[in-house]
XYZ file of N, CA and C in Angstrom:
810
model
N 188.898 -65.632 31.195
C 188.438 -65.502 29.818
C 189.574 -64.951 28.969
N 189.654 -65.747 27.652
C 190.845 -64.914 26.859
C 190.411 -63.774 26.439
N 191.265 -63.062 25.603
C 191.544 -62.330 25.032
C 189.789 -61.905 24.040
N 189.872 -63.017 22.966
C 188.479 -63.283 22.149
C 187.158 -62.643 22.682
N 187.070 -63.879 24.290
C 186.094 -63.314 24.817
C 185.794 -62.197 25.445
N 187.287 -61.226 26.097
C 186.900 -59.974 26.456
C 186.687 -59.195 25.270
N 187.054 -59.242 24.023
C 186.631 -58.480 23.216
C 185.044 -58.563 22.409
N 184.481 -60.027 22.453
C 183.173 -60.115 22.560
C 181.834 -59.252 23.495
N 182.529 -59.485 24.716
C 181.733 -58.844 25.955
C 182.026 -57.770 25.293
N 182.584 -57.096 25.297
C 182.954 -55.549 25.041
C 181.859 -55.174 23.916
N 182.120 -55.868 22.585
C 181.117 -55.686 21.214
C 179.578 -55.602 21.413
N 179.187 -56.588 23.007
C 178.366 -56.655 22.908
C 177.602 -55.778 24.027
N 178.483 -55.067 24.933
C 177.881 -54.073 25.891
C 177.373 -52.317 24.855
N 178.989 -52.299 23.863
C 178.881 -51.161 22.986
C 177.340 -51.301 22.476
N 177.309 -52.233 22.011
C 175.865 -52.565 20.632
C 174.269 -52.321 21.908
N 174.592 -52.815 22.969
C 173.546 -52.590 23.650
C 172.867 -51.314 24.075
N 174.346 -50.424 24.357
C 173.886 -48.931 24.705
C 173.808 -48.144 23.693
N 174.215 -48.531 22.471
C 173.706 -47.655 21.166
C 172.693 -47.901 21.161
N 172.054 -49.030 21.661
C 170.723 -49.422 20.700
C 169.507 -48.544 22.170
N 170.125 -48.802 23.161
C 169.340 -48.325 24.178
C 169.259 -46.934 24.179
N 170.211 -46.355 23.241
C 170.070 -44.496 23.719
C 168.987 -44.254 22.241
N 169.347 -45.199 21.135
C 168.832 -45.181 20.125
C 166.903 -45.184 20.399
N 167.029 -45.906 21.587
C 164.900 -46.700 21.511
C 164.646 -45.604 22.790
N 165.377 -45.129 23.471
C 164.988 -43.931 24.361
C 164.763 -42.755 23.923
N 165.926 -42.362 23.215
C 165.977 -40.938 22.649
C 164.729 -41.086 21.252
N 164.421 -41.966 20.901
C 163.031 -41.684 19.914
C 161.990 -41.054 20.527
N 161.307 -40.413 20.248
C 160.289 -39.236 19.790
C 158.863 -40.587 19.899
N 158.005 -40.162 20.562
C 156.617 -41.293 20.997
C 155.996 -40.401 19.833
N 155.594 -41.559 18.894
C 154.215 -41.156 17.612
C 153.297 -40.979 18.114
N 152.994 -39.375 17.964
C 151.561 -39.137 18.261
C 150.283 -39.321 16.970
N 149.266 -39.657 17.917
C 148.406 -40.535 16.732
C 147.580 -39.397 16.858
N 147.247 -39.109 15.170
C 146.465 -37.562 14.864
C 144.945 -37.953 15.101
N 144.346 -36.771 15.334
C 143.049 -36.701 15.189
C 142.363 -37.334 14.221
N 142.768 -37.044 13.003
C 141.573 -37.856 11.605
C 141.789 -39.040 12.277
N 142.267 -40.101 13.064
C 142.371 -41.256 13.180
C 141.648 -41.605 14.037
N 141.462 -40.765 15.135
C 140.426 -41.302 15.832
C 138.930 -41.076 15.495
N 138.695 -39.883 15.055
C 137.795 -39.571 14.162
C 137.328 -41.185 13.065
N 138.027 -41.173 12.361
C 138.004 -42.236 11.336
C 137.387 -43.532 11.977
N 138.012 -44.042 13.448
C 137.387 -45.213 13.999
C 136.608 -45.008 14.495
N 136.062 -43.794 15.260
C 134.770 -44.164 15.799
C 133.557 -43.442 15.056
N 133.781 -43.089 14.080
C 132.995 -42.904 13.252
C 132.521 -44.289 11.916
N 133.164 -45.268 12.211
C 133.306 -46.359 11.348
C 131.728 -47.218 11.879
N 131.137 -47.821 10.881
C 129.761 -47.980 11.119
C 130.377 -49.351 12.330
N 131.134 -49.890 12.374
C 131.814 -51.044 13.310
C 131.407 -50.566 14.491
N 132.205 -49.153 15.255
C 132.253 -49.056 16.284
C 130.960 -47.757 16.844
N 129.789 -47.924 16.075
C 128.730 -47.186 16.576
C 128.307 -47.286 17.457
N 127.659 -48.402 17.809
C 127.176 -49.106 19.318
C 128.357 -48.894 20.457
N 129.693 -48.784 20.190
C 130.510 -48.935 21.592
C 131.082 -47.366 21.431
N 130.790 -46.448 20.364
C 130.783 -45.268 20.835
C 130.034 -44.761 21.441
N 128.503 -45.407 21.167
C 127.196 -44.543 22.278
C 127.446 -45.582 23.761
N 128.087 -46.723 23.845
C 128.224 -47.076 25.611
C 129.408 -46.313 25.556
N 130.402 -45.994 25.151
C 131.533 -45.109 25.634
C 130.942 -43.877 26.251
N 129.850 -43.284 25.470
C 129.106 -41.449 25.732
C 128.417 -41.778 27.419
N 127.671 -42.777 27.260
C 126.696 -43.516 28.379
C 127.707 -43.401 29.709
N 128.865 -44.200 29.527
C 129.572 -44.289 30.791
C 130.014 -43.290 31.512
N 130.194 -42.247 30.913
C 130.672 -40.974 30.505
C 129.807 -39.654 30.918
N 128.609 -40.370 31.133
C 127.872 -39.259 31.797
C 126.910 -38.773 30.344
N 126.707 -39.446 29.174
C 125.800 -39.002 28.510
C 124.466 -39.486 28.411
N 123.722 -38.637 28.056
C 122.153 -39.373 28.180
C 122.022 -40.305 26.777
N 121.553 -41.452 27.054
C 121.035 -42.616 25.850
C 120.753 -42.257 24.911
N 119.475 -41.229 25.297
C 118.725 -40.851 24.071
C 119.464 -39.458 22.995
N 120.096 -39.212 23.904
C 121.256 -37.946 22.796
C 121.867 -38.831 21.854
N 122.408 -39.796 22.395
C 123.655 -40.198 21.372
C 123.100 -41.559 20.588
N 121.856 -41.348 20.444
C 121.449 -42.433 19.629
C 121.361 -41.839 17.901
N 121.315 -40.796 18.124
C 122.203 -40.292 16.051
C 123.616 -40.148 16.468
N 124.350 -40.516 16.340
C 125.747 -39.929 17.033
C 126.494 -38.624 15.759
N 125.622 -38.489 14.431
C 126.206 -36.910 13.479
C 125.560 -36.024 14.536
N 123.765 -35.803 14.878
C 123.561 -34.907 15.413
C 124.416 -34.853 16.847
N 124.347 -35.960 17.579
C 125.295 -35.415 18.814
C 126.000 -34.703 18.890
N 127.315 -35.297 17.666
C 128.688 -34.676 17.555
C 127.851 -33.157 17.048
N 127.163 -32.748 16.662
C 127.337 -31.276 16.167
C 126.449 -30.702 17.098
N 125.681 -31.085 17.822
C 125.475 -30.583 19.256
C 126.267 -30.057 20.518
N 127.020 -31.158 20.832
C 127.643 -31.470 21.828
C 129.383 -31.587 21.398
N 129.909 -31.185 21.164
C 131.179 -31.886 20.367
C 132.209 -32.195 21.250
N 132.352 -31.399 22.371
C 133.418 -31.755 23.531
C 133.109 -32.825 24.177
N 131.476 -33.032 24.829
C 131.257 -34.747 24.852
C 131.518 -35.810 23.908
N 131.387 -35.275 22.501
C 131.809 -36.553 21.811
C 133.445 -36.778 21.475
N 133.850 -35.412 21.249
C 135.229 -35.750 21.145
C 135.534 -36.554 22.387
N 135.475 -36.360 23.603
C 136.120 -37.095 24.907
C 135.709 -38.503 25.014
N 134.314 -38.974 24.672
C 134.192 -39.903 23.893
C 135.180 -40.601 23.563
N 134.894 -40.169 22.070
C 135.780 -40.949 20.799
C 137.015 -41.073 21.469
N 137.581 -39.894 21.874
C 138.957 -40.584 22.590
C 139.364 -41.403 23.275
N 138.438 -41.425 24.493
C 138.149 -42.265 25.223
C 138.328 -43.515 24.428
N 136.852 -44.376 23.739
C 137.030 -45.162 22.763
C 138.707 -45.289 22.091
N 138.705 -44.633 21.726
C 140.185 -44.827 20.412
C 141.226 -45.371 21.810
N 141.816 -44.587 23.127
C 142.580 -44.921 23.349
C 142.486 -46.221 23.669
N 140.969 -46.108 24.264
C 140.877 -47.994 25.081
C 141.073 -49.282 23.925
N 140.590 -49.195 22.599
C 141.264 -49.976 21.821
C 143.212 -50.167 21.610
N 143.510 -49.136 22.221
C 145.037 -49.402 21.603
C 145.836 -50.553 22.631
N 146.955 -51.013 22.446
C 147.562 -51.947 22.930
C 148.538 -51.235 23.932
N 149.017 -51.742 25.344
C 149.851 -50.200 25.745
C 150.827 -50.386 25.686
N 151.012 -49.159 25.412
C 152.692 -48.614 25.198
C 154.159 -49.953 25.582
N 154.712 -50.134 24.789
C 156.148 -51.020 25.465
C 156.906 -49.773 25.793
N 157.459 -50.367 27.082
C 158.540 -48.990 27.539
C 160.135 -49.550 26.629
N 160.840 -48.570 26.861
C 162.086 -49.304 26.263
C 163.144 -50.315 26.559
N 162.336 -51.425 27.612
C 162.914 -52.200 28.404
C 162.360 -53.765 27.341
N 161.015 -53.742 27.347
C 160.595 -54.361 26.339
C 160.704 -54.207 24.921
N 161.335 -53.020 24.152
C 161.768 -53.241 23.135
C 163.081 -53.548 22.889
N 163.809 -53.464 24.140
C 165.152 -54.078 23.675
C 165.168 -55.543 24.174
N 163.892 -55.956 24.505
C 164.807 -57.653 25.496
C 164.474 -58.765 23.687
N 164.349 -58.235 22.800
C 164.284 -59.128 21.930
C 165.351 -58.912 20.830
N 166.035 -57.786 21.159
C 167.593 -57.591 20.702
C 168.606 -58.359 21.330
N 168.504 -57.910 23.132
C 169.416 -58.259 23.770
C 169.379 -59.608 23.703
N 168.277 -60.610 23.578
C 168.108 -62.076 23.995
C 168.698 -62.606 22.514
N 168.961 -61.932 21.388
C 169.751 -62.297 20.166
C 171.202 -62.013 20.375
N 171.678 -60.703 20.554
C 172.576 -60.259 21.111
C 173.371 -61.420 22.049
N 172.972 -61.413 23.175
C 173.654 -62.209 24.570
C 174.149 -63.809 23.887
N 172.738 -64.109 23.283
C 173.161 -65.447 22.775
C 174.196 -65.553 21.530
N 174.140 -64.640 20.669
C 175.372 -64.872 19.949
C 176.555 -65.100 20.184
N 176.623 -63.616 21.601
C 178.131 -63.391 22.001
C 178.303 -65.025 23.066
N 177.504 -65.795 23.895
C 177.629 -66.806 24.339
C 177.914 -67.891 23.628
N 177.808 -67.999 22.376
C 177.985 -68.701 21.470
C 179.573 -68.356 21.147
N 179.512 -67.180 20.427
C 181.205 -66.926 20.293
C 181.987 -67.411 21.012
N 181.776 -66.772 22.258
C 182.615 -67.207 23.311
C 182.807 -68.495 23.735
N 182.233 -69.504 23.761
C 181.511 -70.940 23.965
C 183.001 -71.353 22.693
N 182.511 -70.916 21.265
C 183.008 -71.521 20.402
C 184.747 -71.104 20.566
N 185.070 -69.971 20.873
C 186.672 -69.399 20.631
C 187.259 -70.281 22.139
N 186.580 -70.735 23.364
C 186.929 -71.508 23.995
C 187.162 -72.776 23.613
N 186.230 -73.465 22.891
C 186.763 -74.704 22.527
C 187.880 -74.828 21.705
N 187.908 -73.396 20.808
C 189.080 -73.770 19.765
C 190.276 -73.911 21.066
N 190.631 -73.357 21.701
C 191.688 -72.774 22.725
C 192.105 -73.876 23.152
N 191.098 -74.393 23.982
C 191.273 -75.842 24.561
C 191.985 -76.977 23.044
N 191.238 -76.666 22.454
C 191.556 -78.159 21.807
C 193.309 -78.107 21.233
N 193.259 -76.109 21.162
C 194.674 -75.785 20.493
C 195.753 -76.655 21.518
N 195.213 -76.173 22.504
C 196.322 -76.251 23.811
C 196.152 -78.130 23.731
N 195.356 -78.939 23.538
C 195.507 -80.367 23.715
C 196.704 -80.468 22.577
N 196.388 -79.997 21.325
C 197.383 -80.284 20.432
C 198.917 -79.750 20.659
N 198.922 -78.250 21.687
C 200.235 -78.262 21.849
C 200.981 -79.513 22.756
N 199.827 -79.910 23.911
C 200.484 -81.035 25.009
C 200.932 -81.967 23.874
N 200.173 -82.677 23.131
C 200.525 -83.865 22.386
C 201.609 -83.690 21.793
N 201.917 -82.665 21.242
C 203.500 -82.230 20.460
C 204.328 -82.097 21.480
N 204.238 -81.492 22.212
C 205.625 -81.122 23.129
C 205.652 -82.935 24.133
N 205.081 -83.399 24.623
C 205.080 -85.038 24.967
C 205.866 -85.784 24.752
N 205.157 -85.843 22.875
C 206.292 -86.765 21.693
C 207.330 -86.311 21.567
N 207.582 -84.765 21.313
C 209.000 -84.603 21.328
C 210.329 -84.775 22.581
N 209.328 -84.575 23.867
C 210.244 -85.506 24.941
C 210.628 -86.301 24.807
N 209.199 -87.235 24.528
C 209.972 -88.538 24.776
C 210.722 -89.089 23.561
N 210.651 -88.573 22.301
C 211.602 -88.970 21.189
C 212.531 -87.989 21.794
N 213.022 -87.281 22.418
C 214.704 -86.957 22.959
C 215.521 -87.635 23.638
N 214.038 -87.978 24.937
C 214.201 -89.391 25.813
C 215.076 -90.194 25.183
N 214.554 -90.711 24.441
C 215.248 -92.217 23.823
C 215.924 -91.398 22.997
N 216.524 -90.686 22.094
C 217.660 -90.542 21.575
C 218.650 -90.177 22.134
N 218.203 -89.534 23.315
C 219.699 -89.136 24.126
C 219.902 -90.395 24.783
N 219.410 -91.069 25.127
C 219.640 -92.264 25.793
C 220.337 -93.573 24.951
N 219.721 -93.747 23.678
C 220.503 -94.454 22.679
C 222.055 -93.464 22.469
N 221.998 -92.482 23.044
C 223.506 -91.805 22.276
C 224.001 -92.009 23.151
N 223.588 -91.745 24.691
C 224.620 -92.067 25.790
C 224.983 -93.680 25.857
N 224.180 -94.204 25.576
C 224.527 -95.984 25.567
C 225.459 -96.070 24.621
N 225.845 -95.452 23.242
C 226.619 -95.736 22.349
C 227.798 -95.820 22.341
N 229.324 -96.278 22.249
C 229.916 -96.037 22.371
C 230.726 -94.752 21.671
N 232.229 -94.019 22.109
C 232.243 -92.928 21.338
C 232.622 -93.143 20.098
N 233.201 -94.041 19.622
C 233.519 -93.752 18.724
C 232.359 -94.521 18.129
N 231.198 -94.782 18.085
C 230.740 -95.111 16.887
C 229.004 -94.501 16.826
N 228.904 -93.526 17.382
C 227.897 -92.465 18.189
C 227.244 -91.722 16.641
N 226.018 -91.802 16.604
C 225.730 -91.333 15.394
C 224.437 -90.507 16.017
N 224.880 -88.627 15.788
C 224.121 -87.606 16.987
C 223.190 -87.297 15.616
N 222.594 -87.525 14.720
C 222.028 -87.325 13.674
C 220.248 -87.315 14.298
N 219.787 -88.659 15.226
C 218.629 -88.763 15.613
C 218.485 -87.500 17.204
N 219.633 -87.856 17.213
C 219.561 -86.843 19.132
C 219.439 -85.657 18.273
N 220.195 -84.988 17.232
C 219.814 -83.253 16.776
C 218.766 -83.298 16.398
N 218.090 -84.191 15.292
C 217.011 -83.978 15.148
C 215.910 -83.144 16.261
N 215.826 -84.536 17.573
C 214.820 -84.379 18.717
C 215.349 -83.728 19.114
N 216.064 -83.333 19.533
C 217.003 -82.138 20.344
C 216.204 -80.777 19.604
N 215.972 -80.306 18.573
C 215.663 -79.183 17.782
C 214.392 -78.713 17.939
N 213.717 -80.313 17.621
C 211.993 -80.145 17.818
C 211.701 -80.234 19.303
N 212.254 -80.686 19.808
C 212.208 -80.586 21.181
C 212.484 -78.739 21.722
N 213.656 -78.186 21.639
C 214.095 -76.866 21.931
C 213.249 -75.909 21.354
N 212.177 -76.011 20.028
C 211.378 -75.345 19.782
C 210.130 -75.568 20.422
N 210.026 -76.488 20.707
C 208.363 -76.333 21.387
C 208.267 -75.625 23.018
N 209.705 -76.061 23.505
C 209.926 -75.334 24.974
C 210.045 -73.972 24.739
N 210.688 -73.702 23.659
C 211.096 -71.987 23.653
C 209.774 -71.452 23.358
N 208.899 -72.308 22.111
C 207.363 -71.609 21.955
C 206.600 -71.421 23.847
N 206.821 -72.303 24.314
C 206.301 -72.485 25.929
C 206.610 -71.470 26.820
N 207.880 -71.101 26.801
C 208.595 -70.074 27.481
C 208.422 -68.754 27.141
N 208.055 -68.559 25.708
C 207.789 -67.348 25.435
C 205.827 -67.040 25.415
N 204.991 -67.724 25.487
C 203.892 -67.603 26.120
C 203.412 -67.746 27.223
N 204.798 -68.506 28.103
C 204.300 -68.465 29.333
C 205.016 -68.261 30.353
N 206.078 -67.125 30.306
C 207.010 -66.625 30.711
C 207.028 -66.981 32.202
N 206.166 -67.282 32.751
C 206.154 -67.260 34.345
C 205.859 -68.670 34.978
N 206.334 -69.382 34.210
C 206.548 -71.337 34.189
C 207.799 -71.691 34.240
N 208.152 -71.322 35.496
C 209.491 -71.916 35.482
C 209.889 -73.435 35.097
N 208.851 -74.265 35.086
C 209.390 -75.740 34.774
C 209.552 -75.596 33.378
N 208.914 -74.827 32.453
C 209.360 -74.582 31.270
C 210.243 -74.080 30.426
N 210.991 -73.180 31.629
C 212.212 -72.498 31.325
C 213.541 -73.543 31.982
N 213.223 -74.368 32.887
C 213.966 -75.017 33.225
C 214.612 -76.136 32.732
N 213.255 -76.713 31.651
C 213.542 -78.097 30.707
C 214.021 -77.393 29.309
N 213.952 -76.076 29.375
C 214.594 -75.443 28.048
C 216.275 -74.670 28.240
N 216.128 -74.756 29.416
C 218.056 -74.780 29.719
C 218.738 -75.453 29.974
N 217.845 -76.758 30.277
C 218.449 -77.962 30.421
C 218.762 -78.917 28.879
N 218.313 -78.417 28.191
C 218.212 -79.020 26.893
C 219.643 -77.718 25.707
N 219.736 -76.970 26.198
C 220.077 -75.800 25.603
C 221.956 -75.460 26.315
N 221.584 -75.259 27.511
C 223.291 -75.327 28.200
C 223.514 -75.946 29.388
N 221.695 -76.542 29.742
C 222.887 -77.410 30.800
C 223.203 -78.813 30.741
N 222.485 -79.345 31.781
C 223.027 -81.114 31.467
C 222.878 -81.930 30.356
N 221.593 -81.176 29.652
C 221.588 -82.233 28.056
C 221.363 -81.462 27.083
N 222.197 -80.606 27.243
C 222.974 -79.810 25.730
C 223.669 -80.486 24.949
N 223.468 -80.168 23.843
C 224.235 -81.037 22.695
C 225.793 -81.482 23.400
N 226.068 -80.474 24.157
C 228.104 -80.242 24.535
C 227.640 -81.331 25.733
N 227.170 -81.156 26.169
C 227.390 -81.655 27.922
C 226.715 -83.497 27.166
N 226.182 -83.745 26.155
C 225.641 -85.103 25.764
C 227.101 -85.867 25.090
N 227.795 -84.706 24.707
C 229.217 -85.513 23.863
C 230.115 -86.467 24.950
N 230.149 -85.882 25.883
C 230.780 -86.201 26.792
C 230.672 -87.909 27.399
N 231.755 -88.267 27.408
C 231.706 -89.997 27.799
C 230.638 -90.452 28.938
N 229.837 -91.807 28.379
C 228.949 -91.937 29.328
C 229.761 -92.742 30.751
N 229.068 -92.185 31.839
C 229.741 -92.789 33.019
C 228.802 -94.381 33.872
N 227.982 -95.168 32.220
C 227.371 -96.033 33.039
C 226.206 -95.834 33.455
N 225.806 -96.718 33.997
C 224.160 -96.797 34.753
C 224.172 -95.452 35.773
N 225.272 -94.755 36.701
C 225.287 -94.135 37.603
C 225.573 -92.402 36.727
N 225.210 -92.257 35.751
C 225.694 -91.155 34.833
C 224.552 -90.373 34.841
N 224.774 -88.965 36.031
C 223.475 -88.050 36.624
C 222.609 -87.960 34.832
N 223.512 -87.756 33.593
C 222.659 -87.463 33.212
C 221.263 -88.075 32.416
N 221.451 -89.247 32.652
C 219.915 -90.233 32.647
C 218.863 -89.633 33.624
N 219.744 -89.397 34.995
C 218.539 -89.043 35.688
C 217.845 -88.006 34.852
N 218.787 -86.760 34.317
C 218.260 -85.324 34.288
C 217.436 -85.586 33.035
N 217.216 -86.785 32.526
C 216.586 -87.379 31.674
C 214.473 -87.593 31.657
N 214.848 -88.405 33.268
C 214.047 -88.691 33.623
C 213.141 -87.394 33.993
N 213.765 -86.736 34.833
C 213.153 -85.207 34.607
C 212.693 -84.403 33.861
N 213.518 -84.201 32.674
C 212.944 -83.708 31.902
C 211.706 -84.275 31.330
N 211.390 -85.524 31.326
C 210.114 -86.110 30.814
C 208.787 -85.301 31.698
N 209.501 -85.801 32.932
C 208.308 -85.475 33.870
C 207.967 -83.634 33.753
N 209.128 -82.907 33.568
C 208.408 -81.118 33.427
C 208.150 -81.029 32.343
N 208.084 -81.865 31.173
C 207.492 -81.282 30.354
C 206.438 -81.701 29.935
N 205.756 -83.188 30.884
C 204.728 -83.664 31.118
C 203.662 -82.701 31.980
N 203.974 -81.820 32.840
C 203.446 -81.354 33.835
C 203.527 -80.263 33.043
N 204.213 -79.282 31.708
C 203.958 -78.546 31.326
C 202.360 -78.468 30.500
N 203.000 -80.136 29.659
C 201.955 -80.513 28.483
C 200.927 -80.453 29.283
N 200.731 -80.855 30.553
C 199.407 -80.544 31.430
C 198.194 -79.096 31.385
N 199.637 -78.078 31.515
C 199.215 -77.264 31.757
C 198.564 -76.107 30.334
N 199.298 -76.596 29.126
C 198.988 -76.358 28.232
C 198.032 -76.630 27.443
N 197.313 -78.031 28.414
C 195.901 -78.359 27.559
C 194.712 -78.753 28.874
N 195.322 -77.212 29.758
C 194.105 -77.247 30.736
C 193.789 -75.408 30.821
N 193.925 -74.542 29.738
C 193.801 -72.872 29.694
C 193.068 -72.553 30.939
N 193.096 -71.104 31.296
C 192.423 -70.483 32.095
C 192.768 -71.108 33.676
N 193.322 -71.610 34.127
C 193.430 -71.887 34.796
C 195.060 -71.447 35.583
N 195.352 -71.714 37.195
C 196.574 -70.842 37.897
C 197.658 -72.019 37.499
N 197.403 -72.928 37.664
C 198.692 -74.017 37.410
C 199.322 -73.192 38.325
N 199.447 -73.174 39.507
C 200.321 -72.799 40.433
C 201.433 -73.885 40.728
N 201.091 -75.127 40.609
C 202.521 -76.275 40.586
C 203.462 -75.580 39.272
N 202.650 -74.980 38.298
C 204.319 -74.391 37.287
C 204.583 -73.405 37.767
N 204.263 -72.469 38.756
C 204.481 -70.890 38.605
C 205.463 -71.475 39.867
N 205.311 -72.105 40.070
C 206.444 -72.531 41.664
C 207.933 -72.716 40.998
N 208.848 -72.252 41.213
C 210.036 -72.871 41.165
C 211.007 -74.464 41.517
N 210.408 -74.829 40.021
C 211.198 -76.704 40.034
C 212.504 -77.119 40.656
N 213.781 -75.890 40.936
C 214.929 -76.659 41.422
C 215.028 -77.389 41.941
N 213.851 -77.406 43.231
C 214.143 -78.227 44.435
C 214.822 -79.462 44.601
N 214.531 -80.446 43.344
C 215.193 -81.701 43.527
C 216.559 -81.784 42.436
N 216.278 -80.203 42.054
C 218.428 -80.484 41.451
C 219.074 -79.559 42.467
N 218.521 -79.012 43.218
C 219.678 -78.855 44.509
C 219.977 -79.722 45.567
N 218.981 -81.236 45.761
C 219.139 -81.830 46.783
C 220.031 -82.815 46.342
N 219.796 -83.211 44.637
C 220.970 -83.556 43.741
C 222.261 -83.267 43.758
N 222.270 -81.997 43.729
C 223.742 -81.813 43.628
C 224.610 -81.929 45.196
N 223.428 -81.419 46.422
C 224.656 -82.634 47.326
C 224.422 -83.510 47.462
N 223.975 -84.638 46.782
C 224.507 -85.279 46.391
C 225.570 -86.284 45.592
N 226.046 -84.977 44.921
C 227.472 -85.467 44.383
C 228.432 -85.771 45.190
N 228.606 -85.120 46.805
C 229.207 -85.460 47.900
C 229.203 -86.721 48.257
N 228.223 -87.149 48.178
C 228.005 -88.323 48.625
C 228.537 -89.300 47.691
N 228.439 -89.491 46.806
C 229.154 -90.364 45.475
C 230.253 -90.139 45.947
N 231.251 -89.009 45.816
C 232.486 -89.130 46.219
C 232.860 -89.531 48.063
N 231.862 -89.540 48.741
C 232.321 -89.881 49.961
C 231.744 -91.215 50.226
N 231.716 -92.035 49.267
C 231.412 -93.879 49.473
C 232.963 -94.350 50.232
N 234.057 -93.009 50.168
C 235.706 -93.468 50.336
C 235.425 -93.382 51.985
N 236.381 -93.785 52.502
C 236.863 -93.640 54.210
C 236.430 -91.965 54.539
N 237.277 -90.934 54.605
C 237.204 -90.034 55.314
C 236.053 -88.967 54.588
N 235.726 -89.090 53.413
C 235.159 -88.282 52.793
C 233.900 -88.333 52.566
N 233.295 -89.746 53.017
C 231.745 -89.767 53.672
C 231.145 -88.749 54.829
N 232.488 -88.627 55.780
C 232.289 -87.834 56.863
C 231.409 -86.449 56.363
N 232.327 -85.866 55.065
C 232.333 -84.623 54.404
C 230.733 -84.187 53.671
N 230.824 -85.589 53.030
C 229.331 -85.530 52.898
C 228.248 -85.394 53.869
N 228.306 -85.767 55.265
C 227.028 -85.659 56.139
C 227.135 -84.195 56.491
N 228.185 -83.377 56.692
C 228.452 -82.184 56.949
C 227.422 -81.551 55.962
């Protein structure tokens, strides 16, 4: 989860235990006397105050005036009426039920947030793959039209361009994702090593001129970057691995180019 969403969860654990110390720590309304008084004295509940007295252990015929009762008897009728009053009430919600209609607003918002600051993320990260892509492959072909060119009539105007927009989207890459080596690798390769502006001036050596290959490469890590940039949350452990592997098996191979001669093939199998 990014950033967004741990700070959501967070907003929304705070808000829960305020509200929970808030519906605990309240004080239970006690309901006064005139009130119960008031209802079962109400001509409504006459009849189910004298079966309330009845159940109760009172005789029928007492509580058939229920003024004289009460001023007869008053501790039977008060226990009564109470009786009565409480059995009408609805019972008590503990504070488990007064918060599940917070929390069930609550939870769903923050699922929502979170839901929504993910999609932005994702879709950000599709739009970074699509930029950093195009700008490969428009380097692709400009370094490649420049190496095909001859020198003297070499016009590096389209290669700086892509060369620039290209070196910024790797350096944006490298500095958010410091621990991608294929990203740091297609940004030194573009910057000082094989297809640096300096190392591109240099006369092309033909179809066999390593740096087409380092060409081809670079497409592919920064394809496998753009991958990784519009798949978030996730280990991408193929970038966290170290890419050299196939420019060290490259470079002996430069032995070998030079040992196509008599004795110096030998040198190469060594």
């Amino acid at each position: 989860m990014g950033r967004a969403g741990r700070i959501g969860w967070r907003c929304a654990a705070a808000a829960a235990a305020t509200a929970w110390a808030l519906l605990s720590g309240a004080p239970a309304q006690a309901q006064p006397e005139d009130a119960e008084l008031v209802y079962c004295l109400s001509p409504a509940q006459a009849q189910p105050l004298r079966d309330a007295a009845v159940a109760l252990g009172a005789d029928r015929a007492k509580v058939t005036d229920l003024a004289a009762w009460r001023r007869s008897d008053t501790e039977a009728f008060d226990k009564a009426c109470t009786a009565l009053f409480e059995a009408q009430k609805s019972p008590p919600k503990d504070a488990l039920d007064n918060l599940l209609p917070f929390l069930t607003g609550l939870f769903g918002a923050v699922a929502t947030y979170v839901a929504t600051a993910w999609q932005a993320r994702v879709t950000a990260g599709r739009a970074d793959r699509d930029a950093l892509v195009q700008a490969a492959t428009a380097f692709h072909t400009a370094a490649r039209e420049y190496l095909g060119a001859y020198a003297g009539t070499r016009d590096d105007k389209d290669l700086n361009t892509a060369h620039a927009a290209l070196s910024a989207r790797l350096l944006r890459v490298v500095s958010d994702h410091p621990r991608w080596p294929a990203a740091r690798r297609a940004h030194t390769a573009i910057t000082s090593g094989a297809l640096s502006p300096q190392a591109l001036e240099a006369d092309s050596r033909g179809a066999g001129d390593p740096r087409l290959a380092r060409l081809g490469e670079l497409e592919v890590d920064c394809a496998r970057v753009g991958g990784g940039l519009a798949t978030p949350g996730r280990w991408h452990r193929s970038l966290r691995r170290d890419p050299d592997r196939p420019a060290q098996v490259e470079g002996t191979g430069t032995g070998d180019r030079g040992g196509s001669g008599g004795g110096s093939g030998g040198g190469g199998r060594a």
